[in-house]
Every structure is written in C-alpha cells, then in structure tokens.
Short mmCIF file of C-alpha atoms in Angstrom, two decimals:
data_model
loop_
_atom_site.label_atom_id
_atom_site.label_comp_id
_atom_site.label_asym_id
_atom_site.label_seq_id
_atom_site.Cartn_x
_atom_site.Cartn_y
_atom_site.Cartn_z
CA UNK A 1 108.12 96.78 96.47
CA UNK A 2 108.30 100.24 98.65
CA UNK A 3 110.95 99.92 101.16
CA UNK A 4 109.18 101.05 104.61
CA UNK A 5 111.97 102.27 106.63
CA UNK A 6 113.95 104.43 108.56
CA UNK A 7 117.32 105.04 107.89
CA UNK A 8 120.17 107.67 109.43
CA UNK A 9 122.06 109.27 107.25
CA UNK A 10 125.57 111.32 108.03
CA UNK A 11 125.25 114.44 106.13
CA UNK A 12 128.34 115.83 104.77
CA UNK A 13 129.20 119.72 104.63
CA UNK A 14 127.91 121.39 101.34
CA UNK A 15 124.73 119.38 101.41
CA UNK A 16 120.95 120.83 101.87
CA UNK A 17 118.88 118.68 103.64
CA UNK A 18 116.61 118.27 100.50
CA UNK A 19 119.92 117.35 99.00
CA UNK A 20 120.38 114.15 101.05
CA UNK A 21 116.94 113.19 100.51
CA UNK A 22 116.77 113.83 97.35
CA UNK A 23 120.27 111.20 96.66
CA UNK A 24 118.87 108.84 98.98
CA UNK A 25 115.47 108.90 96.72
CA UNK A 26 117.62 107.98 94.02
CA UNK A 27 119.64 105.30 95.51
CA UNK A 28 117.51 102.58 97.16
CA UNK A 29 114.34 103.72 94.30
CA UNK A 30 111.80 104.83 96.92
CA UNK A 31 109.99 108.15 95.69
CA UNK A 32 108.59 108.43 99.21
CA UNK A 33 111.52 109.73 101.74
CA UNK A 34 111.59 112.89 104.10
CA UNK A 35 113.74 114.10 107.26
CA UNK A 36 113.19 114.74 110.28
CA UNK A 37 114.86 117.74 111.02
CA UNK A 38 116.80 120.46 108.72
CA UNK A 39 120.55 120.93 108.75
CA UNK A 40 122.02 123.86 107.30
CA UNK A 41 124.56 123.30 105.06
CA UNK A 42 127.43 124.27 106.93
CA UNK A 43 126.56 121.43 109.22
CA UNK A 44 126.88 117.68 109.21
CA UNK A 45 126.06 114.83 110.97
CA UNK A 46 122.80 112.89 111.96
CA UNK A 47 120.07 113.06 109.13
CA UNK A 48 117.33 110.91 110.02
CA UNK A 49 115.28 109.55 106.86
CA UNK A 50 111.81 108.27 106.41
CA UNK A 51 111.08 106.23 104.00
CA UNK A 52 107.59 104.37 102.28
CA UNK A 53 104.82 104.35 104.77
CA UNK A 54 107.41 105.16 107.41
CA UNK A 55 106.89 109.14 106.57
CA UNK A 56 103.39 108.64 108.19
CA UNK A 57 105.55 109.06 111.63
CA UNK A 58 107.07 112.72 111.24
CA UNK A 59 104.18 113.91 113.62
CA UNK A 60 106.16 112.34 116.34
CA UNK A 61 109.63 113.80 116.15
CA UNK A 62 107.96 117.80 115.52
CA UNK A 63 109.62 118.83 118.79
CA UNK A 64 112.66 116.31 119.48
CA UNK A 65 115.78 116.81 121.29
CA UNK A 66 118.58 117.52 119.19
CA UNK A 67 122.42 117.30 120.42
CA UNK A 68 125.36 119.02 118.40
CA UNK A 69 129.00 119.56 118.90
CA UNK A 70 131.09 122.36 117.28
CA UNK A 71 133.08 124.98 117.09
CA UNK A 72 132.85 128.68 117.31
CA UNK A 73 135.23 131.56 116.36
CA UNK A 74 135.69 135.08 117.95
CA UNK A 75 136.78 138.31 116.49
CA UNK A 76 133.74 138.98 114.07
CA UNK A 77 130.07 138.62 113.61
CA UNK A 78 128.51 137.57 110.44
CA UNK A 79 125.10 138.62 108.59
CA UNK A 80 124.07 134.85 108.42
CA UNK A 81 125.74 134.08 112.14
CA UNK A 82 128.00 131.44 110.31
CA UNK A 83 131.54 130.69 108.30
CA UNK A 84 128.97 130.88 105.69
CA UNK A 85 128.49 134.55 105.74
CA UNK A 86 129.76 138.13 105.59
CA UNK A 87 131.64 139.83 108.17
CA UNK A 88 130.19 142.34 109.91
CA UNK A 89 132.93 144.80 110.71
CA UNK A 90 136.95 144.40 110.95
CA UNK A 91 137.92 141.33 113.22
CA UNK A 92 138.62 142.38 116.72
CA UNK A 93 141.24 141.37 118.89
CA UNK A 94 140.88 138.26 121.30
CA UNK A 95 141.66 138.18 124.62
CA UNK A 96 139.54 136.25 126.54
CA UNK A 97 140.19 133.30 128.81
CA UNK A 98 138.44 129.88 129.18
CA UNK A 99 136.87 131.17 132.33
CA UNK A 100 135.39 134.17 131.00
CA UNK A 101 133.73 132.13 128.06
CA UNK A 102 132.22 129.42 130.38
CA UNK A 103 130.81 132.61 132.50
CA UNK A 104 129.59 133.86 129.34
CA UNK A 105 128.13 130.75 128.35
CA UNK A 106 126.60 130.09 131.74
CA UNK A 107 122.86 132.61 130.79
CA UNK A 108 122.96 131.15 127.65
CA UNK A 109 121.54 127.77 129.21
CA UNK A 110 117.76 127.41 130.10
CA UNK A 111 114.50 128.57 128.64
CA UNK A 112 115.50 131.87 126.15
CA UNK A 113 113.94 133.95 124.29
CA UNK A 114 116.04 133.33 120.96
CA UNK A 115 116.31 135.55 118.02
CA UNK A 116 116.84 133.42 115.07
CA UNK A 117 118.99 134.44 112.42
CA UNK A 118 118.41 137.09 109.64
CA UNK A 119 119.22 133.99 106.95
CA UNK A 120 116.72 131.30 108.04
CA UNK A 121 113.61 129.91 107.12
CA UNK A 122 111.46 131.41 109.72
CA UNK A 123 108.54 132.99 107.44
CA UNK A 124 107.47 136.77 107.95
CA UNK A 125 104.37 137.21 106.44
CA UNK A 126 105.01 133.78 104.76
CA UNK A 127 108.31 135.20 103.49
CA UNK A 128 111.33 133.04 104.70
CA UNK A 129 113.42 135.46 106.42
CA UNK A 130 115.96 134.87 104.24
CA UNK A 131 114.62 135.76 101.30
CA UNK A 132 113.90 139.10 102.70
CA UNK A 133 117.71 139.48 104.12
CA UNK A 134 119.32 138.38 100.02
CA UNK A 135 117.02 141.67 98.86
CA UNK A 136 118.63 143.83 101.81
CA UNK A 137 115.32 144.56 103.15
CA UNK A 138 114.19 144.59 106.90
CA UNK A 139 113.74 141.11 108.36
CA UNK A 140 111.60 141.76 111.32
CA UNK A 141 112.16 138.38 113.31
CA UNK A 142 110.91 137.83 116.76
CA UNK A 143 112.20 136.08 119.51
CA UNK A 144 110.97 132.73 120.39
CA UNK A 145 110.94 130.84 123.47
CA UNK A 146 113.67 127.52 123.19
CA UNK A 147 115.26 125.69 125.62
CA UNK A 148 119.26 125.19 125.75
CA UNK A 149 119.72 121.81 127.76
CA UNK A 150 123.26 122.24 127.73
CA UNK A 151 125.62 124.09 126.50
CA UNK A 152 129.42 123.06 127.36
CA UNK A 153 132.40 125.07 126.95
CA UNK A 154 134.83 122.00 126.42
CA UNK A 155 137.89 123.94 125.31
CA UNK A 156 139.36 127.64 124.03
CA UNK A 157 142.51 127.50 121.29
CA UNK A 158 143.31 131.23 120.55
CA UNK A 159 139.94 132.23 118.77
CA UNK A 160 138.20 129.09 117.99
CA UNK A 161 136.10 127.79 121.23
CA UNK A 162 134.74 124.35 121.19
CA UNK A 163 131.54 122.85 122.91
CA UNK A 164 128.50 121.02 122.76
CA UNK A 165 125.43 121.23 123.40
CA UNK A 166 121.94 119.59 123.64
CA UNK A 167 118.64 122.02 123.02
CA UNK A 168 115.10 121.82 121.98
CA UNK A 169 113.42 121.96 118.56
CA UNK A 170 113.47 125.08 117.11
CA UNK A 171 116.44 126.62 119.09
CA UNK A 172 119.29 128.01 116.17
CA UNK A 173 123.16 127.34 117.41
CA UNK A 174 124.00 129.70 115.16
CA UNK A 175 122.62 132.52 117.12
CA UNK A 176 123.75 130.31 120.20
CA UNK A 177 127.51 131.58 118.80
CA UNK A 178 126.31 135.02 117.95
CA UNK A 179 125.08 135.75 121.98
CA UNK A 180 128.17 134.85 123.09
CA UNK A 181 129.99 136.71 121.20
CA UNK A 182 128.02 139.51 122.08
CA UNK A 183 128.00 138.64 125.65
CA UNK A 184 131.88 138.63 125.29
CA UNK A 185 132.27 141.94 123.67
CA UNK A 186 134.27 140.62 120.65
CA UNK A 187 131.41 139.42 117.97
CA UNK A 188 131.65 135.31 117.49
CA UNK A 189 129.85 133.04 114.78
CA UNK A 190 129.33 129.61 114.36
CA UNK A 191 132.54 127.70 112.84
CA UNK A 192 131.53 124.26 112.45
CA UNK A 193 128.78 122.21 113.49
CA UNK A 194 128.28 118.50 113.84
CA UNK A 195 124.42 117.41 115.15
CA UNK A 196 125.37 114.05 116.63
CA UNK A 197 121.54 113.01 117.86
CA UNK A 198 117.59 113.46 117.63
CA UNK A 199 115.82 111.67 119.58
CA UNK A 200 116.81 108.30 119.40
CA UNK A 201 118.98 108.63 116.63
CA UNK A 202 122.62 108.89 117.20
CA UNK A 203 125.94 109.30 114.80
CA UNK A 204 126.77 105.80 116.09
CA UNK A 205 123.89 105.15 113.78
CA UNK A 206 124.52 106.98 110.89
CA UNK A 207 125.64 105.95 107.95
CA UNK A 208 127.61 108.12 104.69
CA UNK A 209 126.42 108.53 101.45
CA UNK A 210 128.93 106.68 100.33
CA UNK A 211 128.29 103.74 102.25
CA UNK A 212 124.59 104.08 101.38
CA UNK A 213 125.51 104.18 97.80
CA UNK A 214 127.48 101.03 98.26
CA UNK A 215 124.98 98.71 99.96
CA UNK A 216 122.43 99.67 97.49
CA UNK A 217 124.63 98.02 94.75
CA UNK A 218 125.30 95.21 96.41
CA UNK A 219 121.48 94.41 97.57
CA UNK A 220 122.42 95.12 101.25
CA UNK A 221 120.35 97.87 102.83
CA UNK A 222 118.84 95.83 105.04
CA UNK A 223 122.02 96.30 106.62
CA UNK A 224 121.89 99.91 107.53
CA UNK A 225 118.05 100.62 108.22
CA UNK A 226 117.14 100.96 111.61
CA UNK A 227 115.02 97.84 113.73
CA UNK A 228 111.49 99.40 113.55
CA UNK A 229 111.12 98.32 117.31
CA UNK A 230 113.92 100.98 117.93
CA UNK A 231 111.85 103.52 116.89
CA UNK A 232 110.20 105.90 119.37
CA UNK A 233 111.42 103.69 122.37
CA UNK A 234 109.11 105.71 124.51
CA UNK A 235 106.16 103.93 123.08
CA UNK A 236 105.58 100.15 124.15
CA UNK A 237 105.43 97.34 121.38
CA UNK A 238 103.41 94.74 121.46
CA UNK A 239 102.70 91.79 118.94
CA UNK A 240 99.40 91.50 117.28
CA UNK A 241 97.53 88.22 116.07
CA UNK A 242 96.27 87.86 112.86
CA UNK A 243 93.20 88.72 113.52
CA UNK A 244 93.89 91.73 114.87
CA UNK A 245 95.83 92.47 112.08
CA UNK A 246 93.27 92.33 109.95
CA UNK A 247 90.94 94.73 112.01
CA UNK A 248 93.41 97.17 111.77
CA UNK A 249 93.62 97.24 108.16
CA UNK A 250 90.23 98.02 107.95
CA UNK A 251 90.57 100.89 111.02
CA UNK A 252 88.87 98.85 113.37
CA UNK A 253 89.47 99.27 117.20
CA UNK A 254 91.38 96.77 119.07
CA UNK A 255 91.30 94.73 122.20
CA UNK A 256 95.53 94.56 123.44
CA UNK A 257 94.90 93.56 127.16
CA UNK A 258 98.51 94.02 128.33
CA UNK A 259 98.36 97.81 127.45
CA UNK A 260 95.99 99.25 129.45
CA UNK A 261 97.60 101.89 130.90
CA UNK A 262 99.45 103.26 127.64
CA UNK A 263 98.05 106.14 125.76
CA UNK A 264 99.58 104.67 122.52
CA UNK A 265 100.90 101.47 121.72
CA UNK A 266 103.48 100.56 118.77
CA UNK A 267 101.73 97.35 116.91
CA UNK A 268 103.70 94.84 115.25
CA UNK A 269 102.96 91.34 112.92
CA UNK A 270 105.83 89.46 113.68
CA UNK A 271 109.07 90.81 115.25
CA UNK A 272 109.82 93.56 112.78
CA UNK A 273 106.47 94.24 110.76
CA UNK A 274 105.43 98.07 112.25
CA UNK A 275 101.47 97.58 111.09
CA UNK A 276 100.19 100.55 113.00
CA UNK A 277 100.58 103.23 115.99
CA UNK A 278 97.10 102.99 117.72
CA UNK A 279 95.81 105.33 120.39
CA UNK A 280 93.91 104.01 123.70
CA UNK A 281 89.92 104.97 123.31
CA UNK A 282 89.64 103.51 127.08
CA UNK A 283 90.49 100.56 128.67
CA UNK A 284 91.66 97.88 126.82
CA UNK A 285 90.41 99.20 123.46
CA UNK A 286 93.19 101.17 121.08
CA UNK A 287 92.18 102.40 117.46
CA UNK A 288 94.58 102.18 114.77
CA UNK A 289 95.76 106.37 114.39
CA UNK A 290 99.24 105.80 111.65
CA UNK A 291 98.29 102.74 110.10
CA UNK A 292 101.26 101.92 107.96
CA UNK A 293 100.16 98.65 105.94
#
C-alpha cells in the first residue's frame, strides 16, 4: 500500500537534502517522497517530507516562512559564505562589542535586496551558480528582493555571535552572516545553522533518522507522521459524505454549504482521510484542484 503522508525529519550535518529523502525512500518503501525546502549541508534541523499522494501539496509551501537559529564567526570571509568554504584573506582581529553587532544587524532586517552566494543553486543561464564558481569562472548573480522577519543578536563570545532569525523563502543566511561581517569591517561567515520551522512544521516535530529507522522496524510509523488535519492550518477542514466522496473522485464539483466564504477548503472522509484540496467556483460550489485518492 503507498503510505500518503507527511513526515518531519531532523536533518543531521553532512546530509544533502536529496540525501534524507533519498534514506527515508528506503526506509518506510515509498518510491514517492520529496521536501519542502533545501538545507545545505552544513545545516540541520527541520526537513519536512512528502510522501505518496501527499507530494501533490508542494505547490503550497513554494514561499513559506522559514525560522533558523545559529551561529556566526568573525575574522574572515569565505568563497561559499560558510565553515564549509575557503578563506578569503588572513583572519582579522576582533574587537567588536555586542552593541555594535546588534547596530549592525539592525539594516539587515526588512525587505533586502540579497545577493545570494557564489556556491548556490541559483541558475545563470540555467547554470547553478555553483557550478560556475568550482570552474573559477565569473558567477554573475543578482540581487533579489527577500524579506528578513527577524534577525536577533542573542549573544557575542569572543568571535562566534549567536542569533536567530525568521525570513522568507528564498532569503540565504549565509549571506545574512557575510553582510554583517561586512557591515562590521572584519569579514564573518556562517558557523552553524539549525532551521527549527517552515510553516507549520516545527523541530518539536521532527524526528532523527535514527528514530525513523527504528519505527520502521518495528511497524510503528504511524507514530511519527504528522495528523493530515495539521497540515496547512490556514485552510479550513471539513468532512465529506460519501457521496461527495465519490464526486470528487471523478473531479466533479461539490456542494459544502458551511464554506462559503473560503477560497479553498481541505476535504476529508473520516477524521484523518485528506481526499482532496478543492477550490470555491462560487458560492457554495468547490471543485476538487489536488485530489489525492
């Protein structure tokens, strides 16, 4: 049977995102899994997976809120803008206080125009960009507009600064750390990172490999997927009959009185059965849109 689900993962450091998804593939035996949102290696934390039918909803999450905590370390830029890279130039000397990073954190928060990195996937010419930067040759990256919800300065212990910080899709931490470090005057790159929500999902949620590895053998994943009427909480739920049921498997419209004034509608047979996400035509009347039985 395919296992239609949604499941958060905690990635651990070392990991590709295709990594995780490709282990989890082989775990619970579902060929059909993505993510909903890259990590970079250097970074762990919350993975969100979709699994079976359930990869029908990655439209929805294309521009969710994503919340990290971290670290970042003065002295010295780096070609990638991480621990991950080379330095660029001999370290320089810190000495800057907590008050002068929070100032210098303060622009940083808003709508930007961000530079990504030189090593990222941002495609010139349908090149990733890093690709291009491997060979040495030019990576002509452009800004792009993001927006940094928050950015905290929590604490400063001799070079390494920690914070966190809550931003929009798209927007790259990494180059988060490499502003302020040259808003500080001392070059700065991204230490550690820990993403610890999208959207809904949280690290309260998320579960290890290991653990995921476990409750497979045992016959237990039930345990750790999430309660489909937890997904996109912004959407109402309602319970369909049978009949109704049955019209949407066929893509027929709908008549759910009690959501009138909803532009979509989560559909459910039975208290945890997602059937569809339906879209109002006008009225009363939705049409099934992600039909997912």
């Amino acid at each position: 049977m395919p296992l239609n689900a949604v499941m958060v993962v905690d990635k651990p450091a070392g990991w590709t995102s295709h990594d995780v998804v490709a282990k989890v593939r082989r775990l619970v035996g579902e060929r059909s899994v993505g993510h909903l949102g890259t990590l970079d290696p250097l970074a762990t934390g919350v993975l969100p997976l979709v699994l079976g039918r359930m990869t029908r909803l990655c439209q929805f999450y294309t521009s969710s809120e994503k919340a990290y905590a971290g670290t970042i370390r003065l002295g010295f830029a780096t070609d990638t803008y991480d621990a991950d890279g080379a330095a660029l130039g001999a370290p320089q000397p810190v000495q800057v206080t907590l008050e002068e990073v929070v100032a210098a954190a303060a622009p940083l928060v808003g709508v930007l125009q961000q530079l990504p990195p030189p090593f990222s996937a941002k495609k010139i010419h349908g090149v990733p960009a890093y690709k291009l930067a491997r060979k040495k040759q030019e990576v002509g990256l452009r800004p792009v507009q993001v927006e940094v919800r928050d950015f905290t300065i929590s604490g400063l212990d001799g070079e390494l600064i920690e914070f966190r910080c809550r931003v929009s899709s798209g927007t790259y931490v990494r180059s988060l750390a490499h502003d302020l470090g040259l808003s500080l005057g001392v070059g700065a790159h991204l230490a550690s990172l820990r993403r610890t929500a999208v959207a809904e999902f949280t690290i309260e949620q998320a579960h290890t490999l290991e653990e995921i590895a476990e409750a497979a053998a045992q016959d237990r994943l039930d345990d750790l997927l999430m309660h489909p009427r937890r997904v996109l909480p912004h959407i109402p739920s309602v319970t369909a009959t049978e009949e109704d049921v049955g019209k949407i498997r066929h893509g027929r419209t709908v008549n759910l009185p009690e959501m009138s004034r909803s532009p979509w509608v989560k559909v459910f047979a039975g208290q945890a059965e997602l059937v569809c996400l339906a879209s109002r035509v006008a009225g009363t009347l939705f049409h099934p849109k992600v039909v997912l039985i």
